[in-house]
PDB file of C-alpha atoms in Angstrom:
ATOM      1  CA  UNK A 195     339.254 188.693 204.691  1.00 47.00           C
ATOM      2  CA  UNK A 196     338.636 185.834 207.159  1.00 44.00           C
ATOM      3  CA  UNK A 197     335.895 186.612 209.698  1.00 42.00           C
ATOM      4  CA  UNK A 198     335.111 184.603 212.004  1.00 37.00           C
ATOM      5  CA  UNK A 199     331.853 183.845 214.043  1.00 35.00           C
ATOM      6  CA  UNK A 200     331.135 184.503 217.789  1.00 34.00           C
ATOM      7  CA  UNK A 201     329.176 182.732 220.011  1.00 38.00           C
ATOM      8  CA  UNK A 202     326.070 183.483 221.034  1.00 47.00           C
ATOM      9  CA  UNK A 203     325.909 185.840 224.348  1.00 47.00           C
ATOM     10  CA  UNK A 204     325.405 183.463 227.600  1.00 59.00           C
ATOM     11  CA  UNK A 205     321.860 184.195 228.822  1.00 78.00           C
ATOM     12  CA  UNK A 206     319.536 183.368 231.281  1.00 91.00           C
ATOM     13  CA  UNK A 207     315.721 183.615 231.818  1.00 95.00           C
ATOM     14  CA  UNK A 208     313.681 183.508 234.791  1.00 95.00           C
ATOM     15  CA  UNK A 209     310.543 183.105 235.460  1.00 95.00           C
ATOM     16  CA  UNK A 210     308.645 183.901 238.616  1.00 93.00           C
ATOM     17  CA  UNK A 211     305.343 183.910 241.428  1.00 93.00           C
ATOM     18  CA  UNK A 212     304.865 186.389 243.509  1.00 89.00           C
ATOM     19  CA  UNK A 213     303.511 186.638 247.271  1.00 81.00           C
ATOM     20  CA  UNK A 214     299.684 187.598 246.967  1.00 67.00           C
ATOM     21  CA  UNK A 215     300.632 191.452 247.619  1.00 73.00           C
ATOM     22  CA  UNK A 216     302.904 191.070 244.734  1.00 75.00           C
ATOM     23  CA  UNK A 217     305.985 192.852 246.438  1.00 76.00           C
ATOM     24  CA  UNK A 218     308.216 189.544 247.088  1.00 80.00           C
ATOM     25  CA  UNK A 219     308.951 186.394 244.781  1.00 85.00           C
ATOM     26  CA  UNK A 220     307.678 183.708 246.469  1.00 89.00           C
ATOM     27  CA  UNK A 221     308.860 181.328 243.884  1.00 91.00           C
ATOM     28  CA  UNK A 222     311.842 181.466 240.827  1.00 93.00           C
ATOM     29  CA  UNK A 223     312.833 179.265 238.328  1.00 96.00           C
ATOM     30  CA  UNK A 224     315.673 180.111 235.806  1.00 96.00           C
ATOM     31  CA  UNK A 225     317.027 178.852 232.913  1.00 97.00           C
ATOM     32  CA  UNK A 226     320.935 179.057 231.682  1.00 95.00           C
ATOM     33  CA  UNK A 227     323.992 177.283 230.174  1.00 91.00           C
ATOM     34  CA  UNK A 228     322.967 177.213 226.609  1.00 91.00           C
ATOM     35  CA  UNK A 229     319.351 176.493 227.646  1.00 95.00           C
ATOM     36  CA  UNK A 230     320.352 173.074 229.194  1.00 96.00           C
ATOM     37  CA  UNK A 231     320.168 173.785 232.553  1.00 97.00           C
ATOM     38  CA  UNK A 232     317.655 175.311 235.292  1.00 97.00           C
ATOM     39  CA  UNK A 233     316.695 175.398 238.712  1.00 95.00           C
ATOM     40  CA  UNK A 234     313.970 176.368 240.937  1.00 96.00           C
ATOM     41  CA  UNK A 235     314.437 178.534 244.263  1.00 93.00           C
ATOM     42  CA  UNK A 236     311.455 178.870 246.600  1.00 90.00           C
ATOM     43  CA  UNK A 237     312.348 182.663 247.742  1.00 87.00           C
ATOM     44  CA  UNK A 238     309.572 182.657 250.423  1.00 83.00           C
ATOM     45  CA  UNK A 239     310.068 181.311 254.216  1.00 80.00           C
ATOM     46  CA  UNK A 240     306.127 180.703 254.397  1.00 78.00           C
ATOM     47  CA  UNK A 241     305.825 177.213 254.260  1.00 80.00           C
ATOM     48  CA  UNK A 242     304.253 175.977 250.953  1.00 83.00           C
ATOM     49  CA  UNK A 243     306.848 174.938 248.489  1.00 87.00           C
ATOM     50  CA  UNK A 244     307.569 175.206 244.411  1.00 92.00           C
ATOM     51  CA  UNK A 245     308.240 173.433 241.817  1.00 94.00           C
ATOM     52  CA  UNK A 246     309.609 174.337 238.390  1.00 96.00           C
ATOM     53  CA  UNK A 247     308.213 172.364 234.882  1.00 98.00           C
ATOM     54  CA  UNK A 248     311.124 172.159 232.413  1.00 98.00           C
ATOM     55  CA  UNK A 249     310.141 171.481 228.529  1.00 98.00           C
ATOM     56  CA  UNK A 250     312.405 170.071 226.563  1.00 98.00           C
ATOM     57  CA  UNK A 251     312.890 169.741 222.956  1.00 97.00           C
ATOM     58  CA  UNK A 252     310.304 166.225 221.644  1.00 97.00           C
ATOM     59  CA  UNK A 253     307.512 167.620 224.175  1.00 97.00           C
ATOM     60  CA  UNK A 254     308.743 165.793 227.540  1.00 98.00           C
ATOM     61  CA  UNK A 255     308.077 167.772 230.568  1.00 98.00           C
ATOM     62  CA  UNK A 256     310.006 167.375 233.548  1.00 98.00           C
ATOM     63  CA  UNK A 257     308.895 168.611 237.587  1.00 97.00           C
ATOM     64  CA  UNK A 258     311.408 169.911 239.809  1.00 97.00           C
ATOM     65  CA  UNK A 259     310.422 170.678 243.808  1.00 93.00           C
ATOM     66  CA  UNK A 260     311.855 172.773 245.908  1.00 89.00           C
ATOM     67  CA  UNK A 261     309.809 171.874 248.734  1.00 74.00           C
ATOM     68  CA  UNK A 262     311.184 172.563 251.940  1.00 69.00           C
ATOM     69  CA  UNK A 263     308.881 176.125 252.094  1.00 68.00           C
ATOM     70  CA  UNK A 264     311.889 178.101 253.462  1.00 71.00           C
ATOM     71  CA  UNK A 265     313.588 179.391 250.227  1.00 63.00           C
ATOM     72  CA  UNK A 266     316.898 176.911 251.373  1.00 70.00           C
ATOM     73  CA  UNK A 267     319.069 174.762 248.735  1.00 82.00           C
ATOM     74  CA  UNK A 268     317.385 175.231 245.360  1.00 90.00           C
ATOM     75  CA  UNK A 269     317.305 171.880 243.568  1.00 94.00           C
ATOM     76  CA  UNK A 270     319.103 171.656 239.575  1.00 95.00           C
ATOM     77  CA  UNK A 271     317.413 170.587 236.114  1.00 97.00           C
ATOM     78  CA  UNK A 272     319.871 168.988 233.534  1.00 97.00           C
ATOM     79  CA  UNK A 273     318.078 168.422 230.309  1.00 97.00           C
ATOM     80  CA  UNK A 274     318.674 165.073 228.779  1.00 97.00           C
ATOM     81  CA  UNK A 275     321.709 164.525 226.599  1.00 96.00           C
ATOM     82  CA  UNK A 276     321.439 165.980 223.523  1.00 95.00           C
ATOM     83  CA  UNK A 277     317.796 167.782 224.530  1.00 97.00           C
ATOM     84  CA  UNK A 278     317.667 171.473 224.924  1.00 96.00           C
ATOM     85  CA  UNK A 279     314.976 173.244 227.348  1.00 97.00           C
ATOM     86  CA  UNK A 280     312.473 175.041 225.190  1.00 97.00           C
ATOM     87  CA  UNK A 281     309.498 176.383 227.562  1.00 97.00           C
ATOM     88  CA  UNK A 282     309.847 176.188 231.500  1.00 98.00           C
ATOM     89  CA  UNK A 283     307.851 177.754 234.565  1.00 97.00           C
ATOM     90  CA  UNK A 284     307.481 178.617 238.525  1.00 96.00           C
ATOM     91  CA  UNK A 285     304.846 176.893 240.269  1.00 95.00           C
ATOM     92  CA  UNK A 286     303.534 178.247 243.797  1.00 91.00           C
ATOM     93  CA  UNK A 287     301.985 175.278 245.649  1.00 89.00           C
ATOM     94  CA  UNK A 288     299.392 177.854 247.172  1.00 86.00           C
ATOM     95  CA  UNK A 289     295.897 176.439 247.388  1.00 87.00           C
ATOM     96  CA  UNK A 290     294.652 176.706 244.476  1.00 90.00           C
ATOM     97  CA  UNK A 291     298.254 176.497 243.101  1.00 90.00           C
ATOM     98  CA  UNK A 292     299.825 179.858 241.118  1.00 91.00           C
ATOM     99  CA  UNK A 293     301.644 179.756 238.048  1.00 94.00           C
ATOM    100  CA  UNK A 294     304.065 182.067 236.269  1.00 95.00           C
ATOM    101  CA  UNK A 295     302.622 180.423 233.257  1.00 96.00           C
ATOM    102  CA  UNK A 296     305.163 179.312 230.403  1.00 97.00           C
ATOM    103  CA  UNK A 297     308.049 181.075 229.341  1.00 96.00           C
ATOM    104  CA  UNK A 298     310.715 180.438 226.906  1.00 95.00           C
ATOM    105  CA  UNK A 299     314.136 181.206 227.224  1.00 93.00           C
TER     106      UNK A 299
END
């Protein structure tokens, strides 16, 4: 009897920072597509802007900004060839900055 392994189910993981009231998402970072891609979204029209931090295999960290402060375009990130995202976080550019903390995809 032959058996075949099926690919792991595709999934995505997200990290969030909420507004001070805790009810509205201000920053969102999502990792998807086999831990090779991510995006950063400013979800609140508050003028602050956000950024995402992506740590890849080997330890390098890449920061990607969505600094429009209004929830428009969500910039993307692609891990360098042969690398995968191993941790990520969302950061709101408030004073002081507030982050989601590092998450694993």
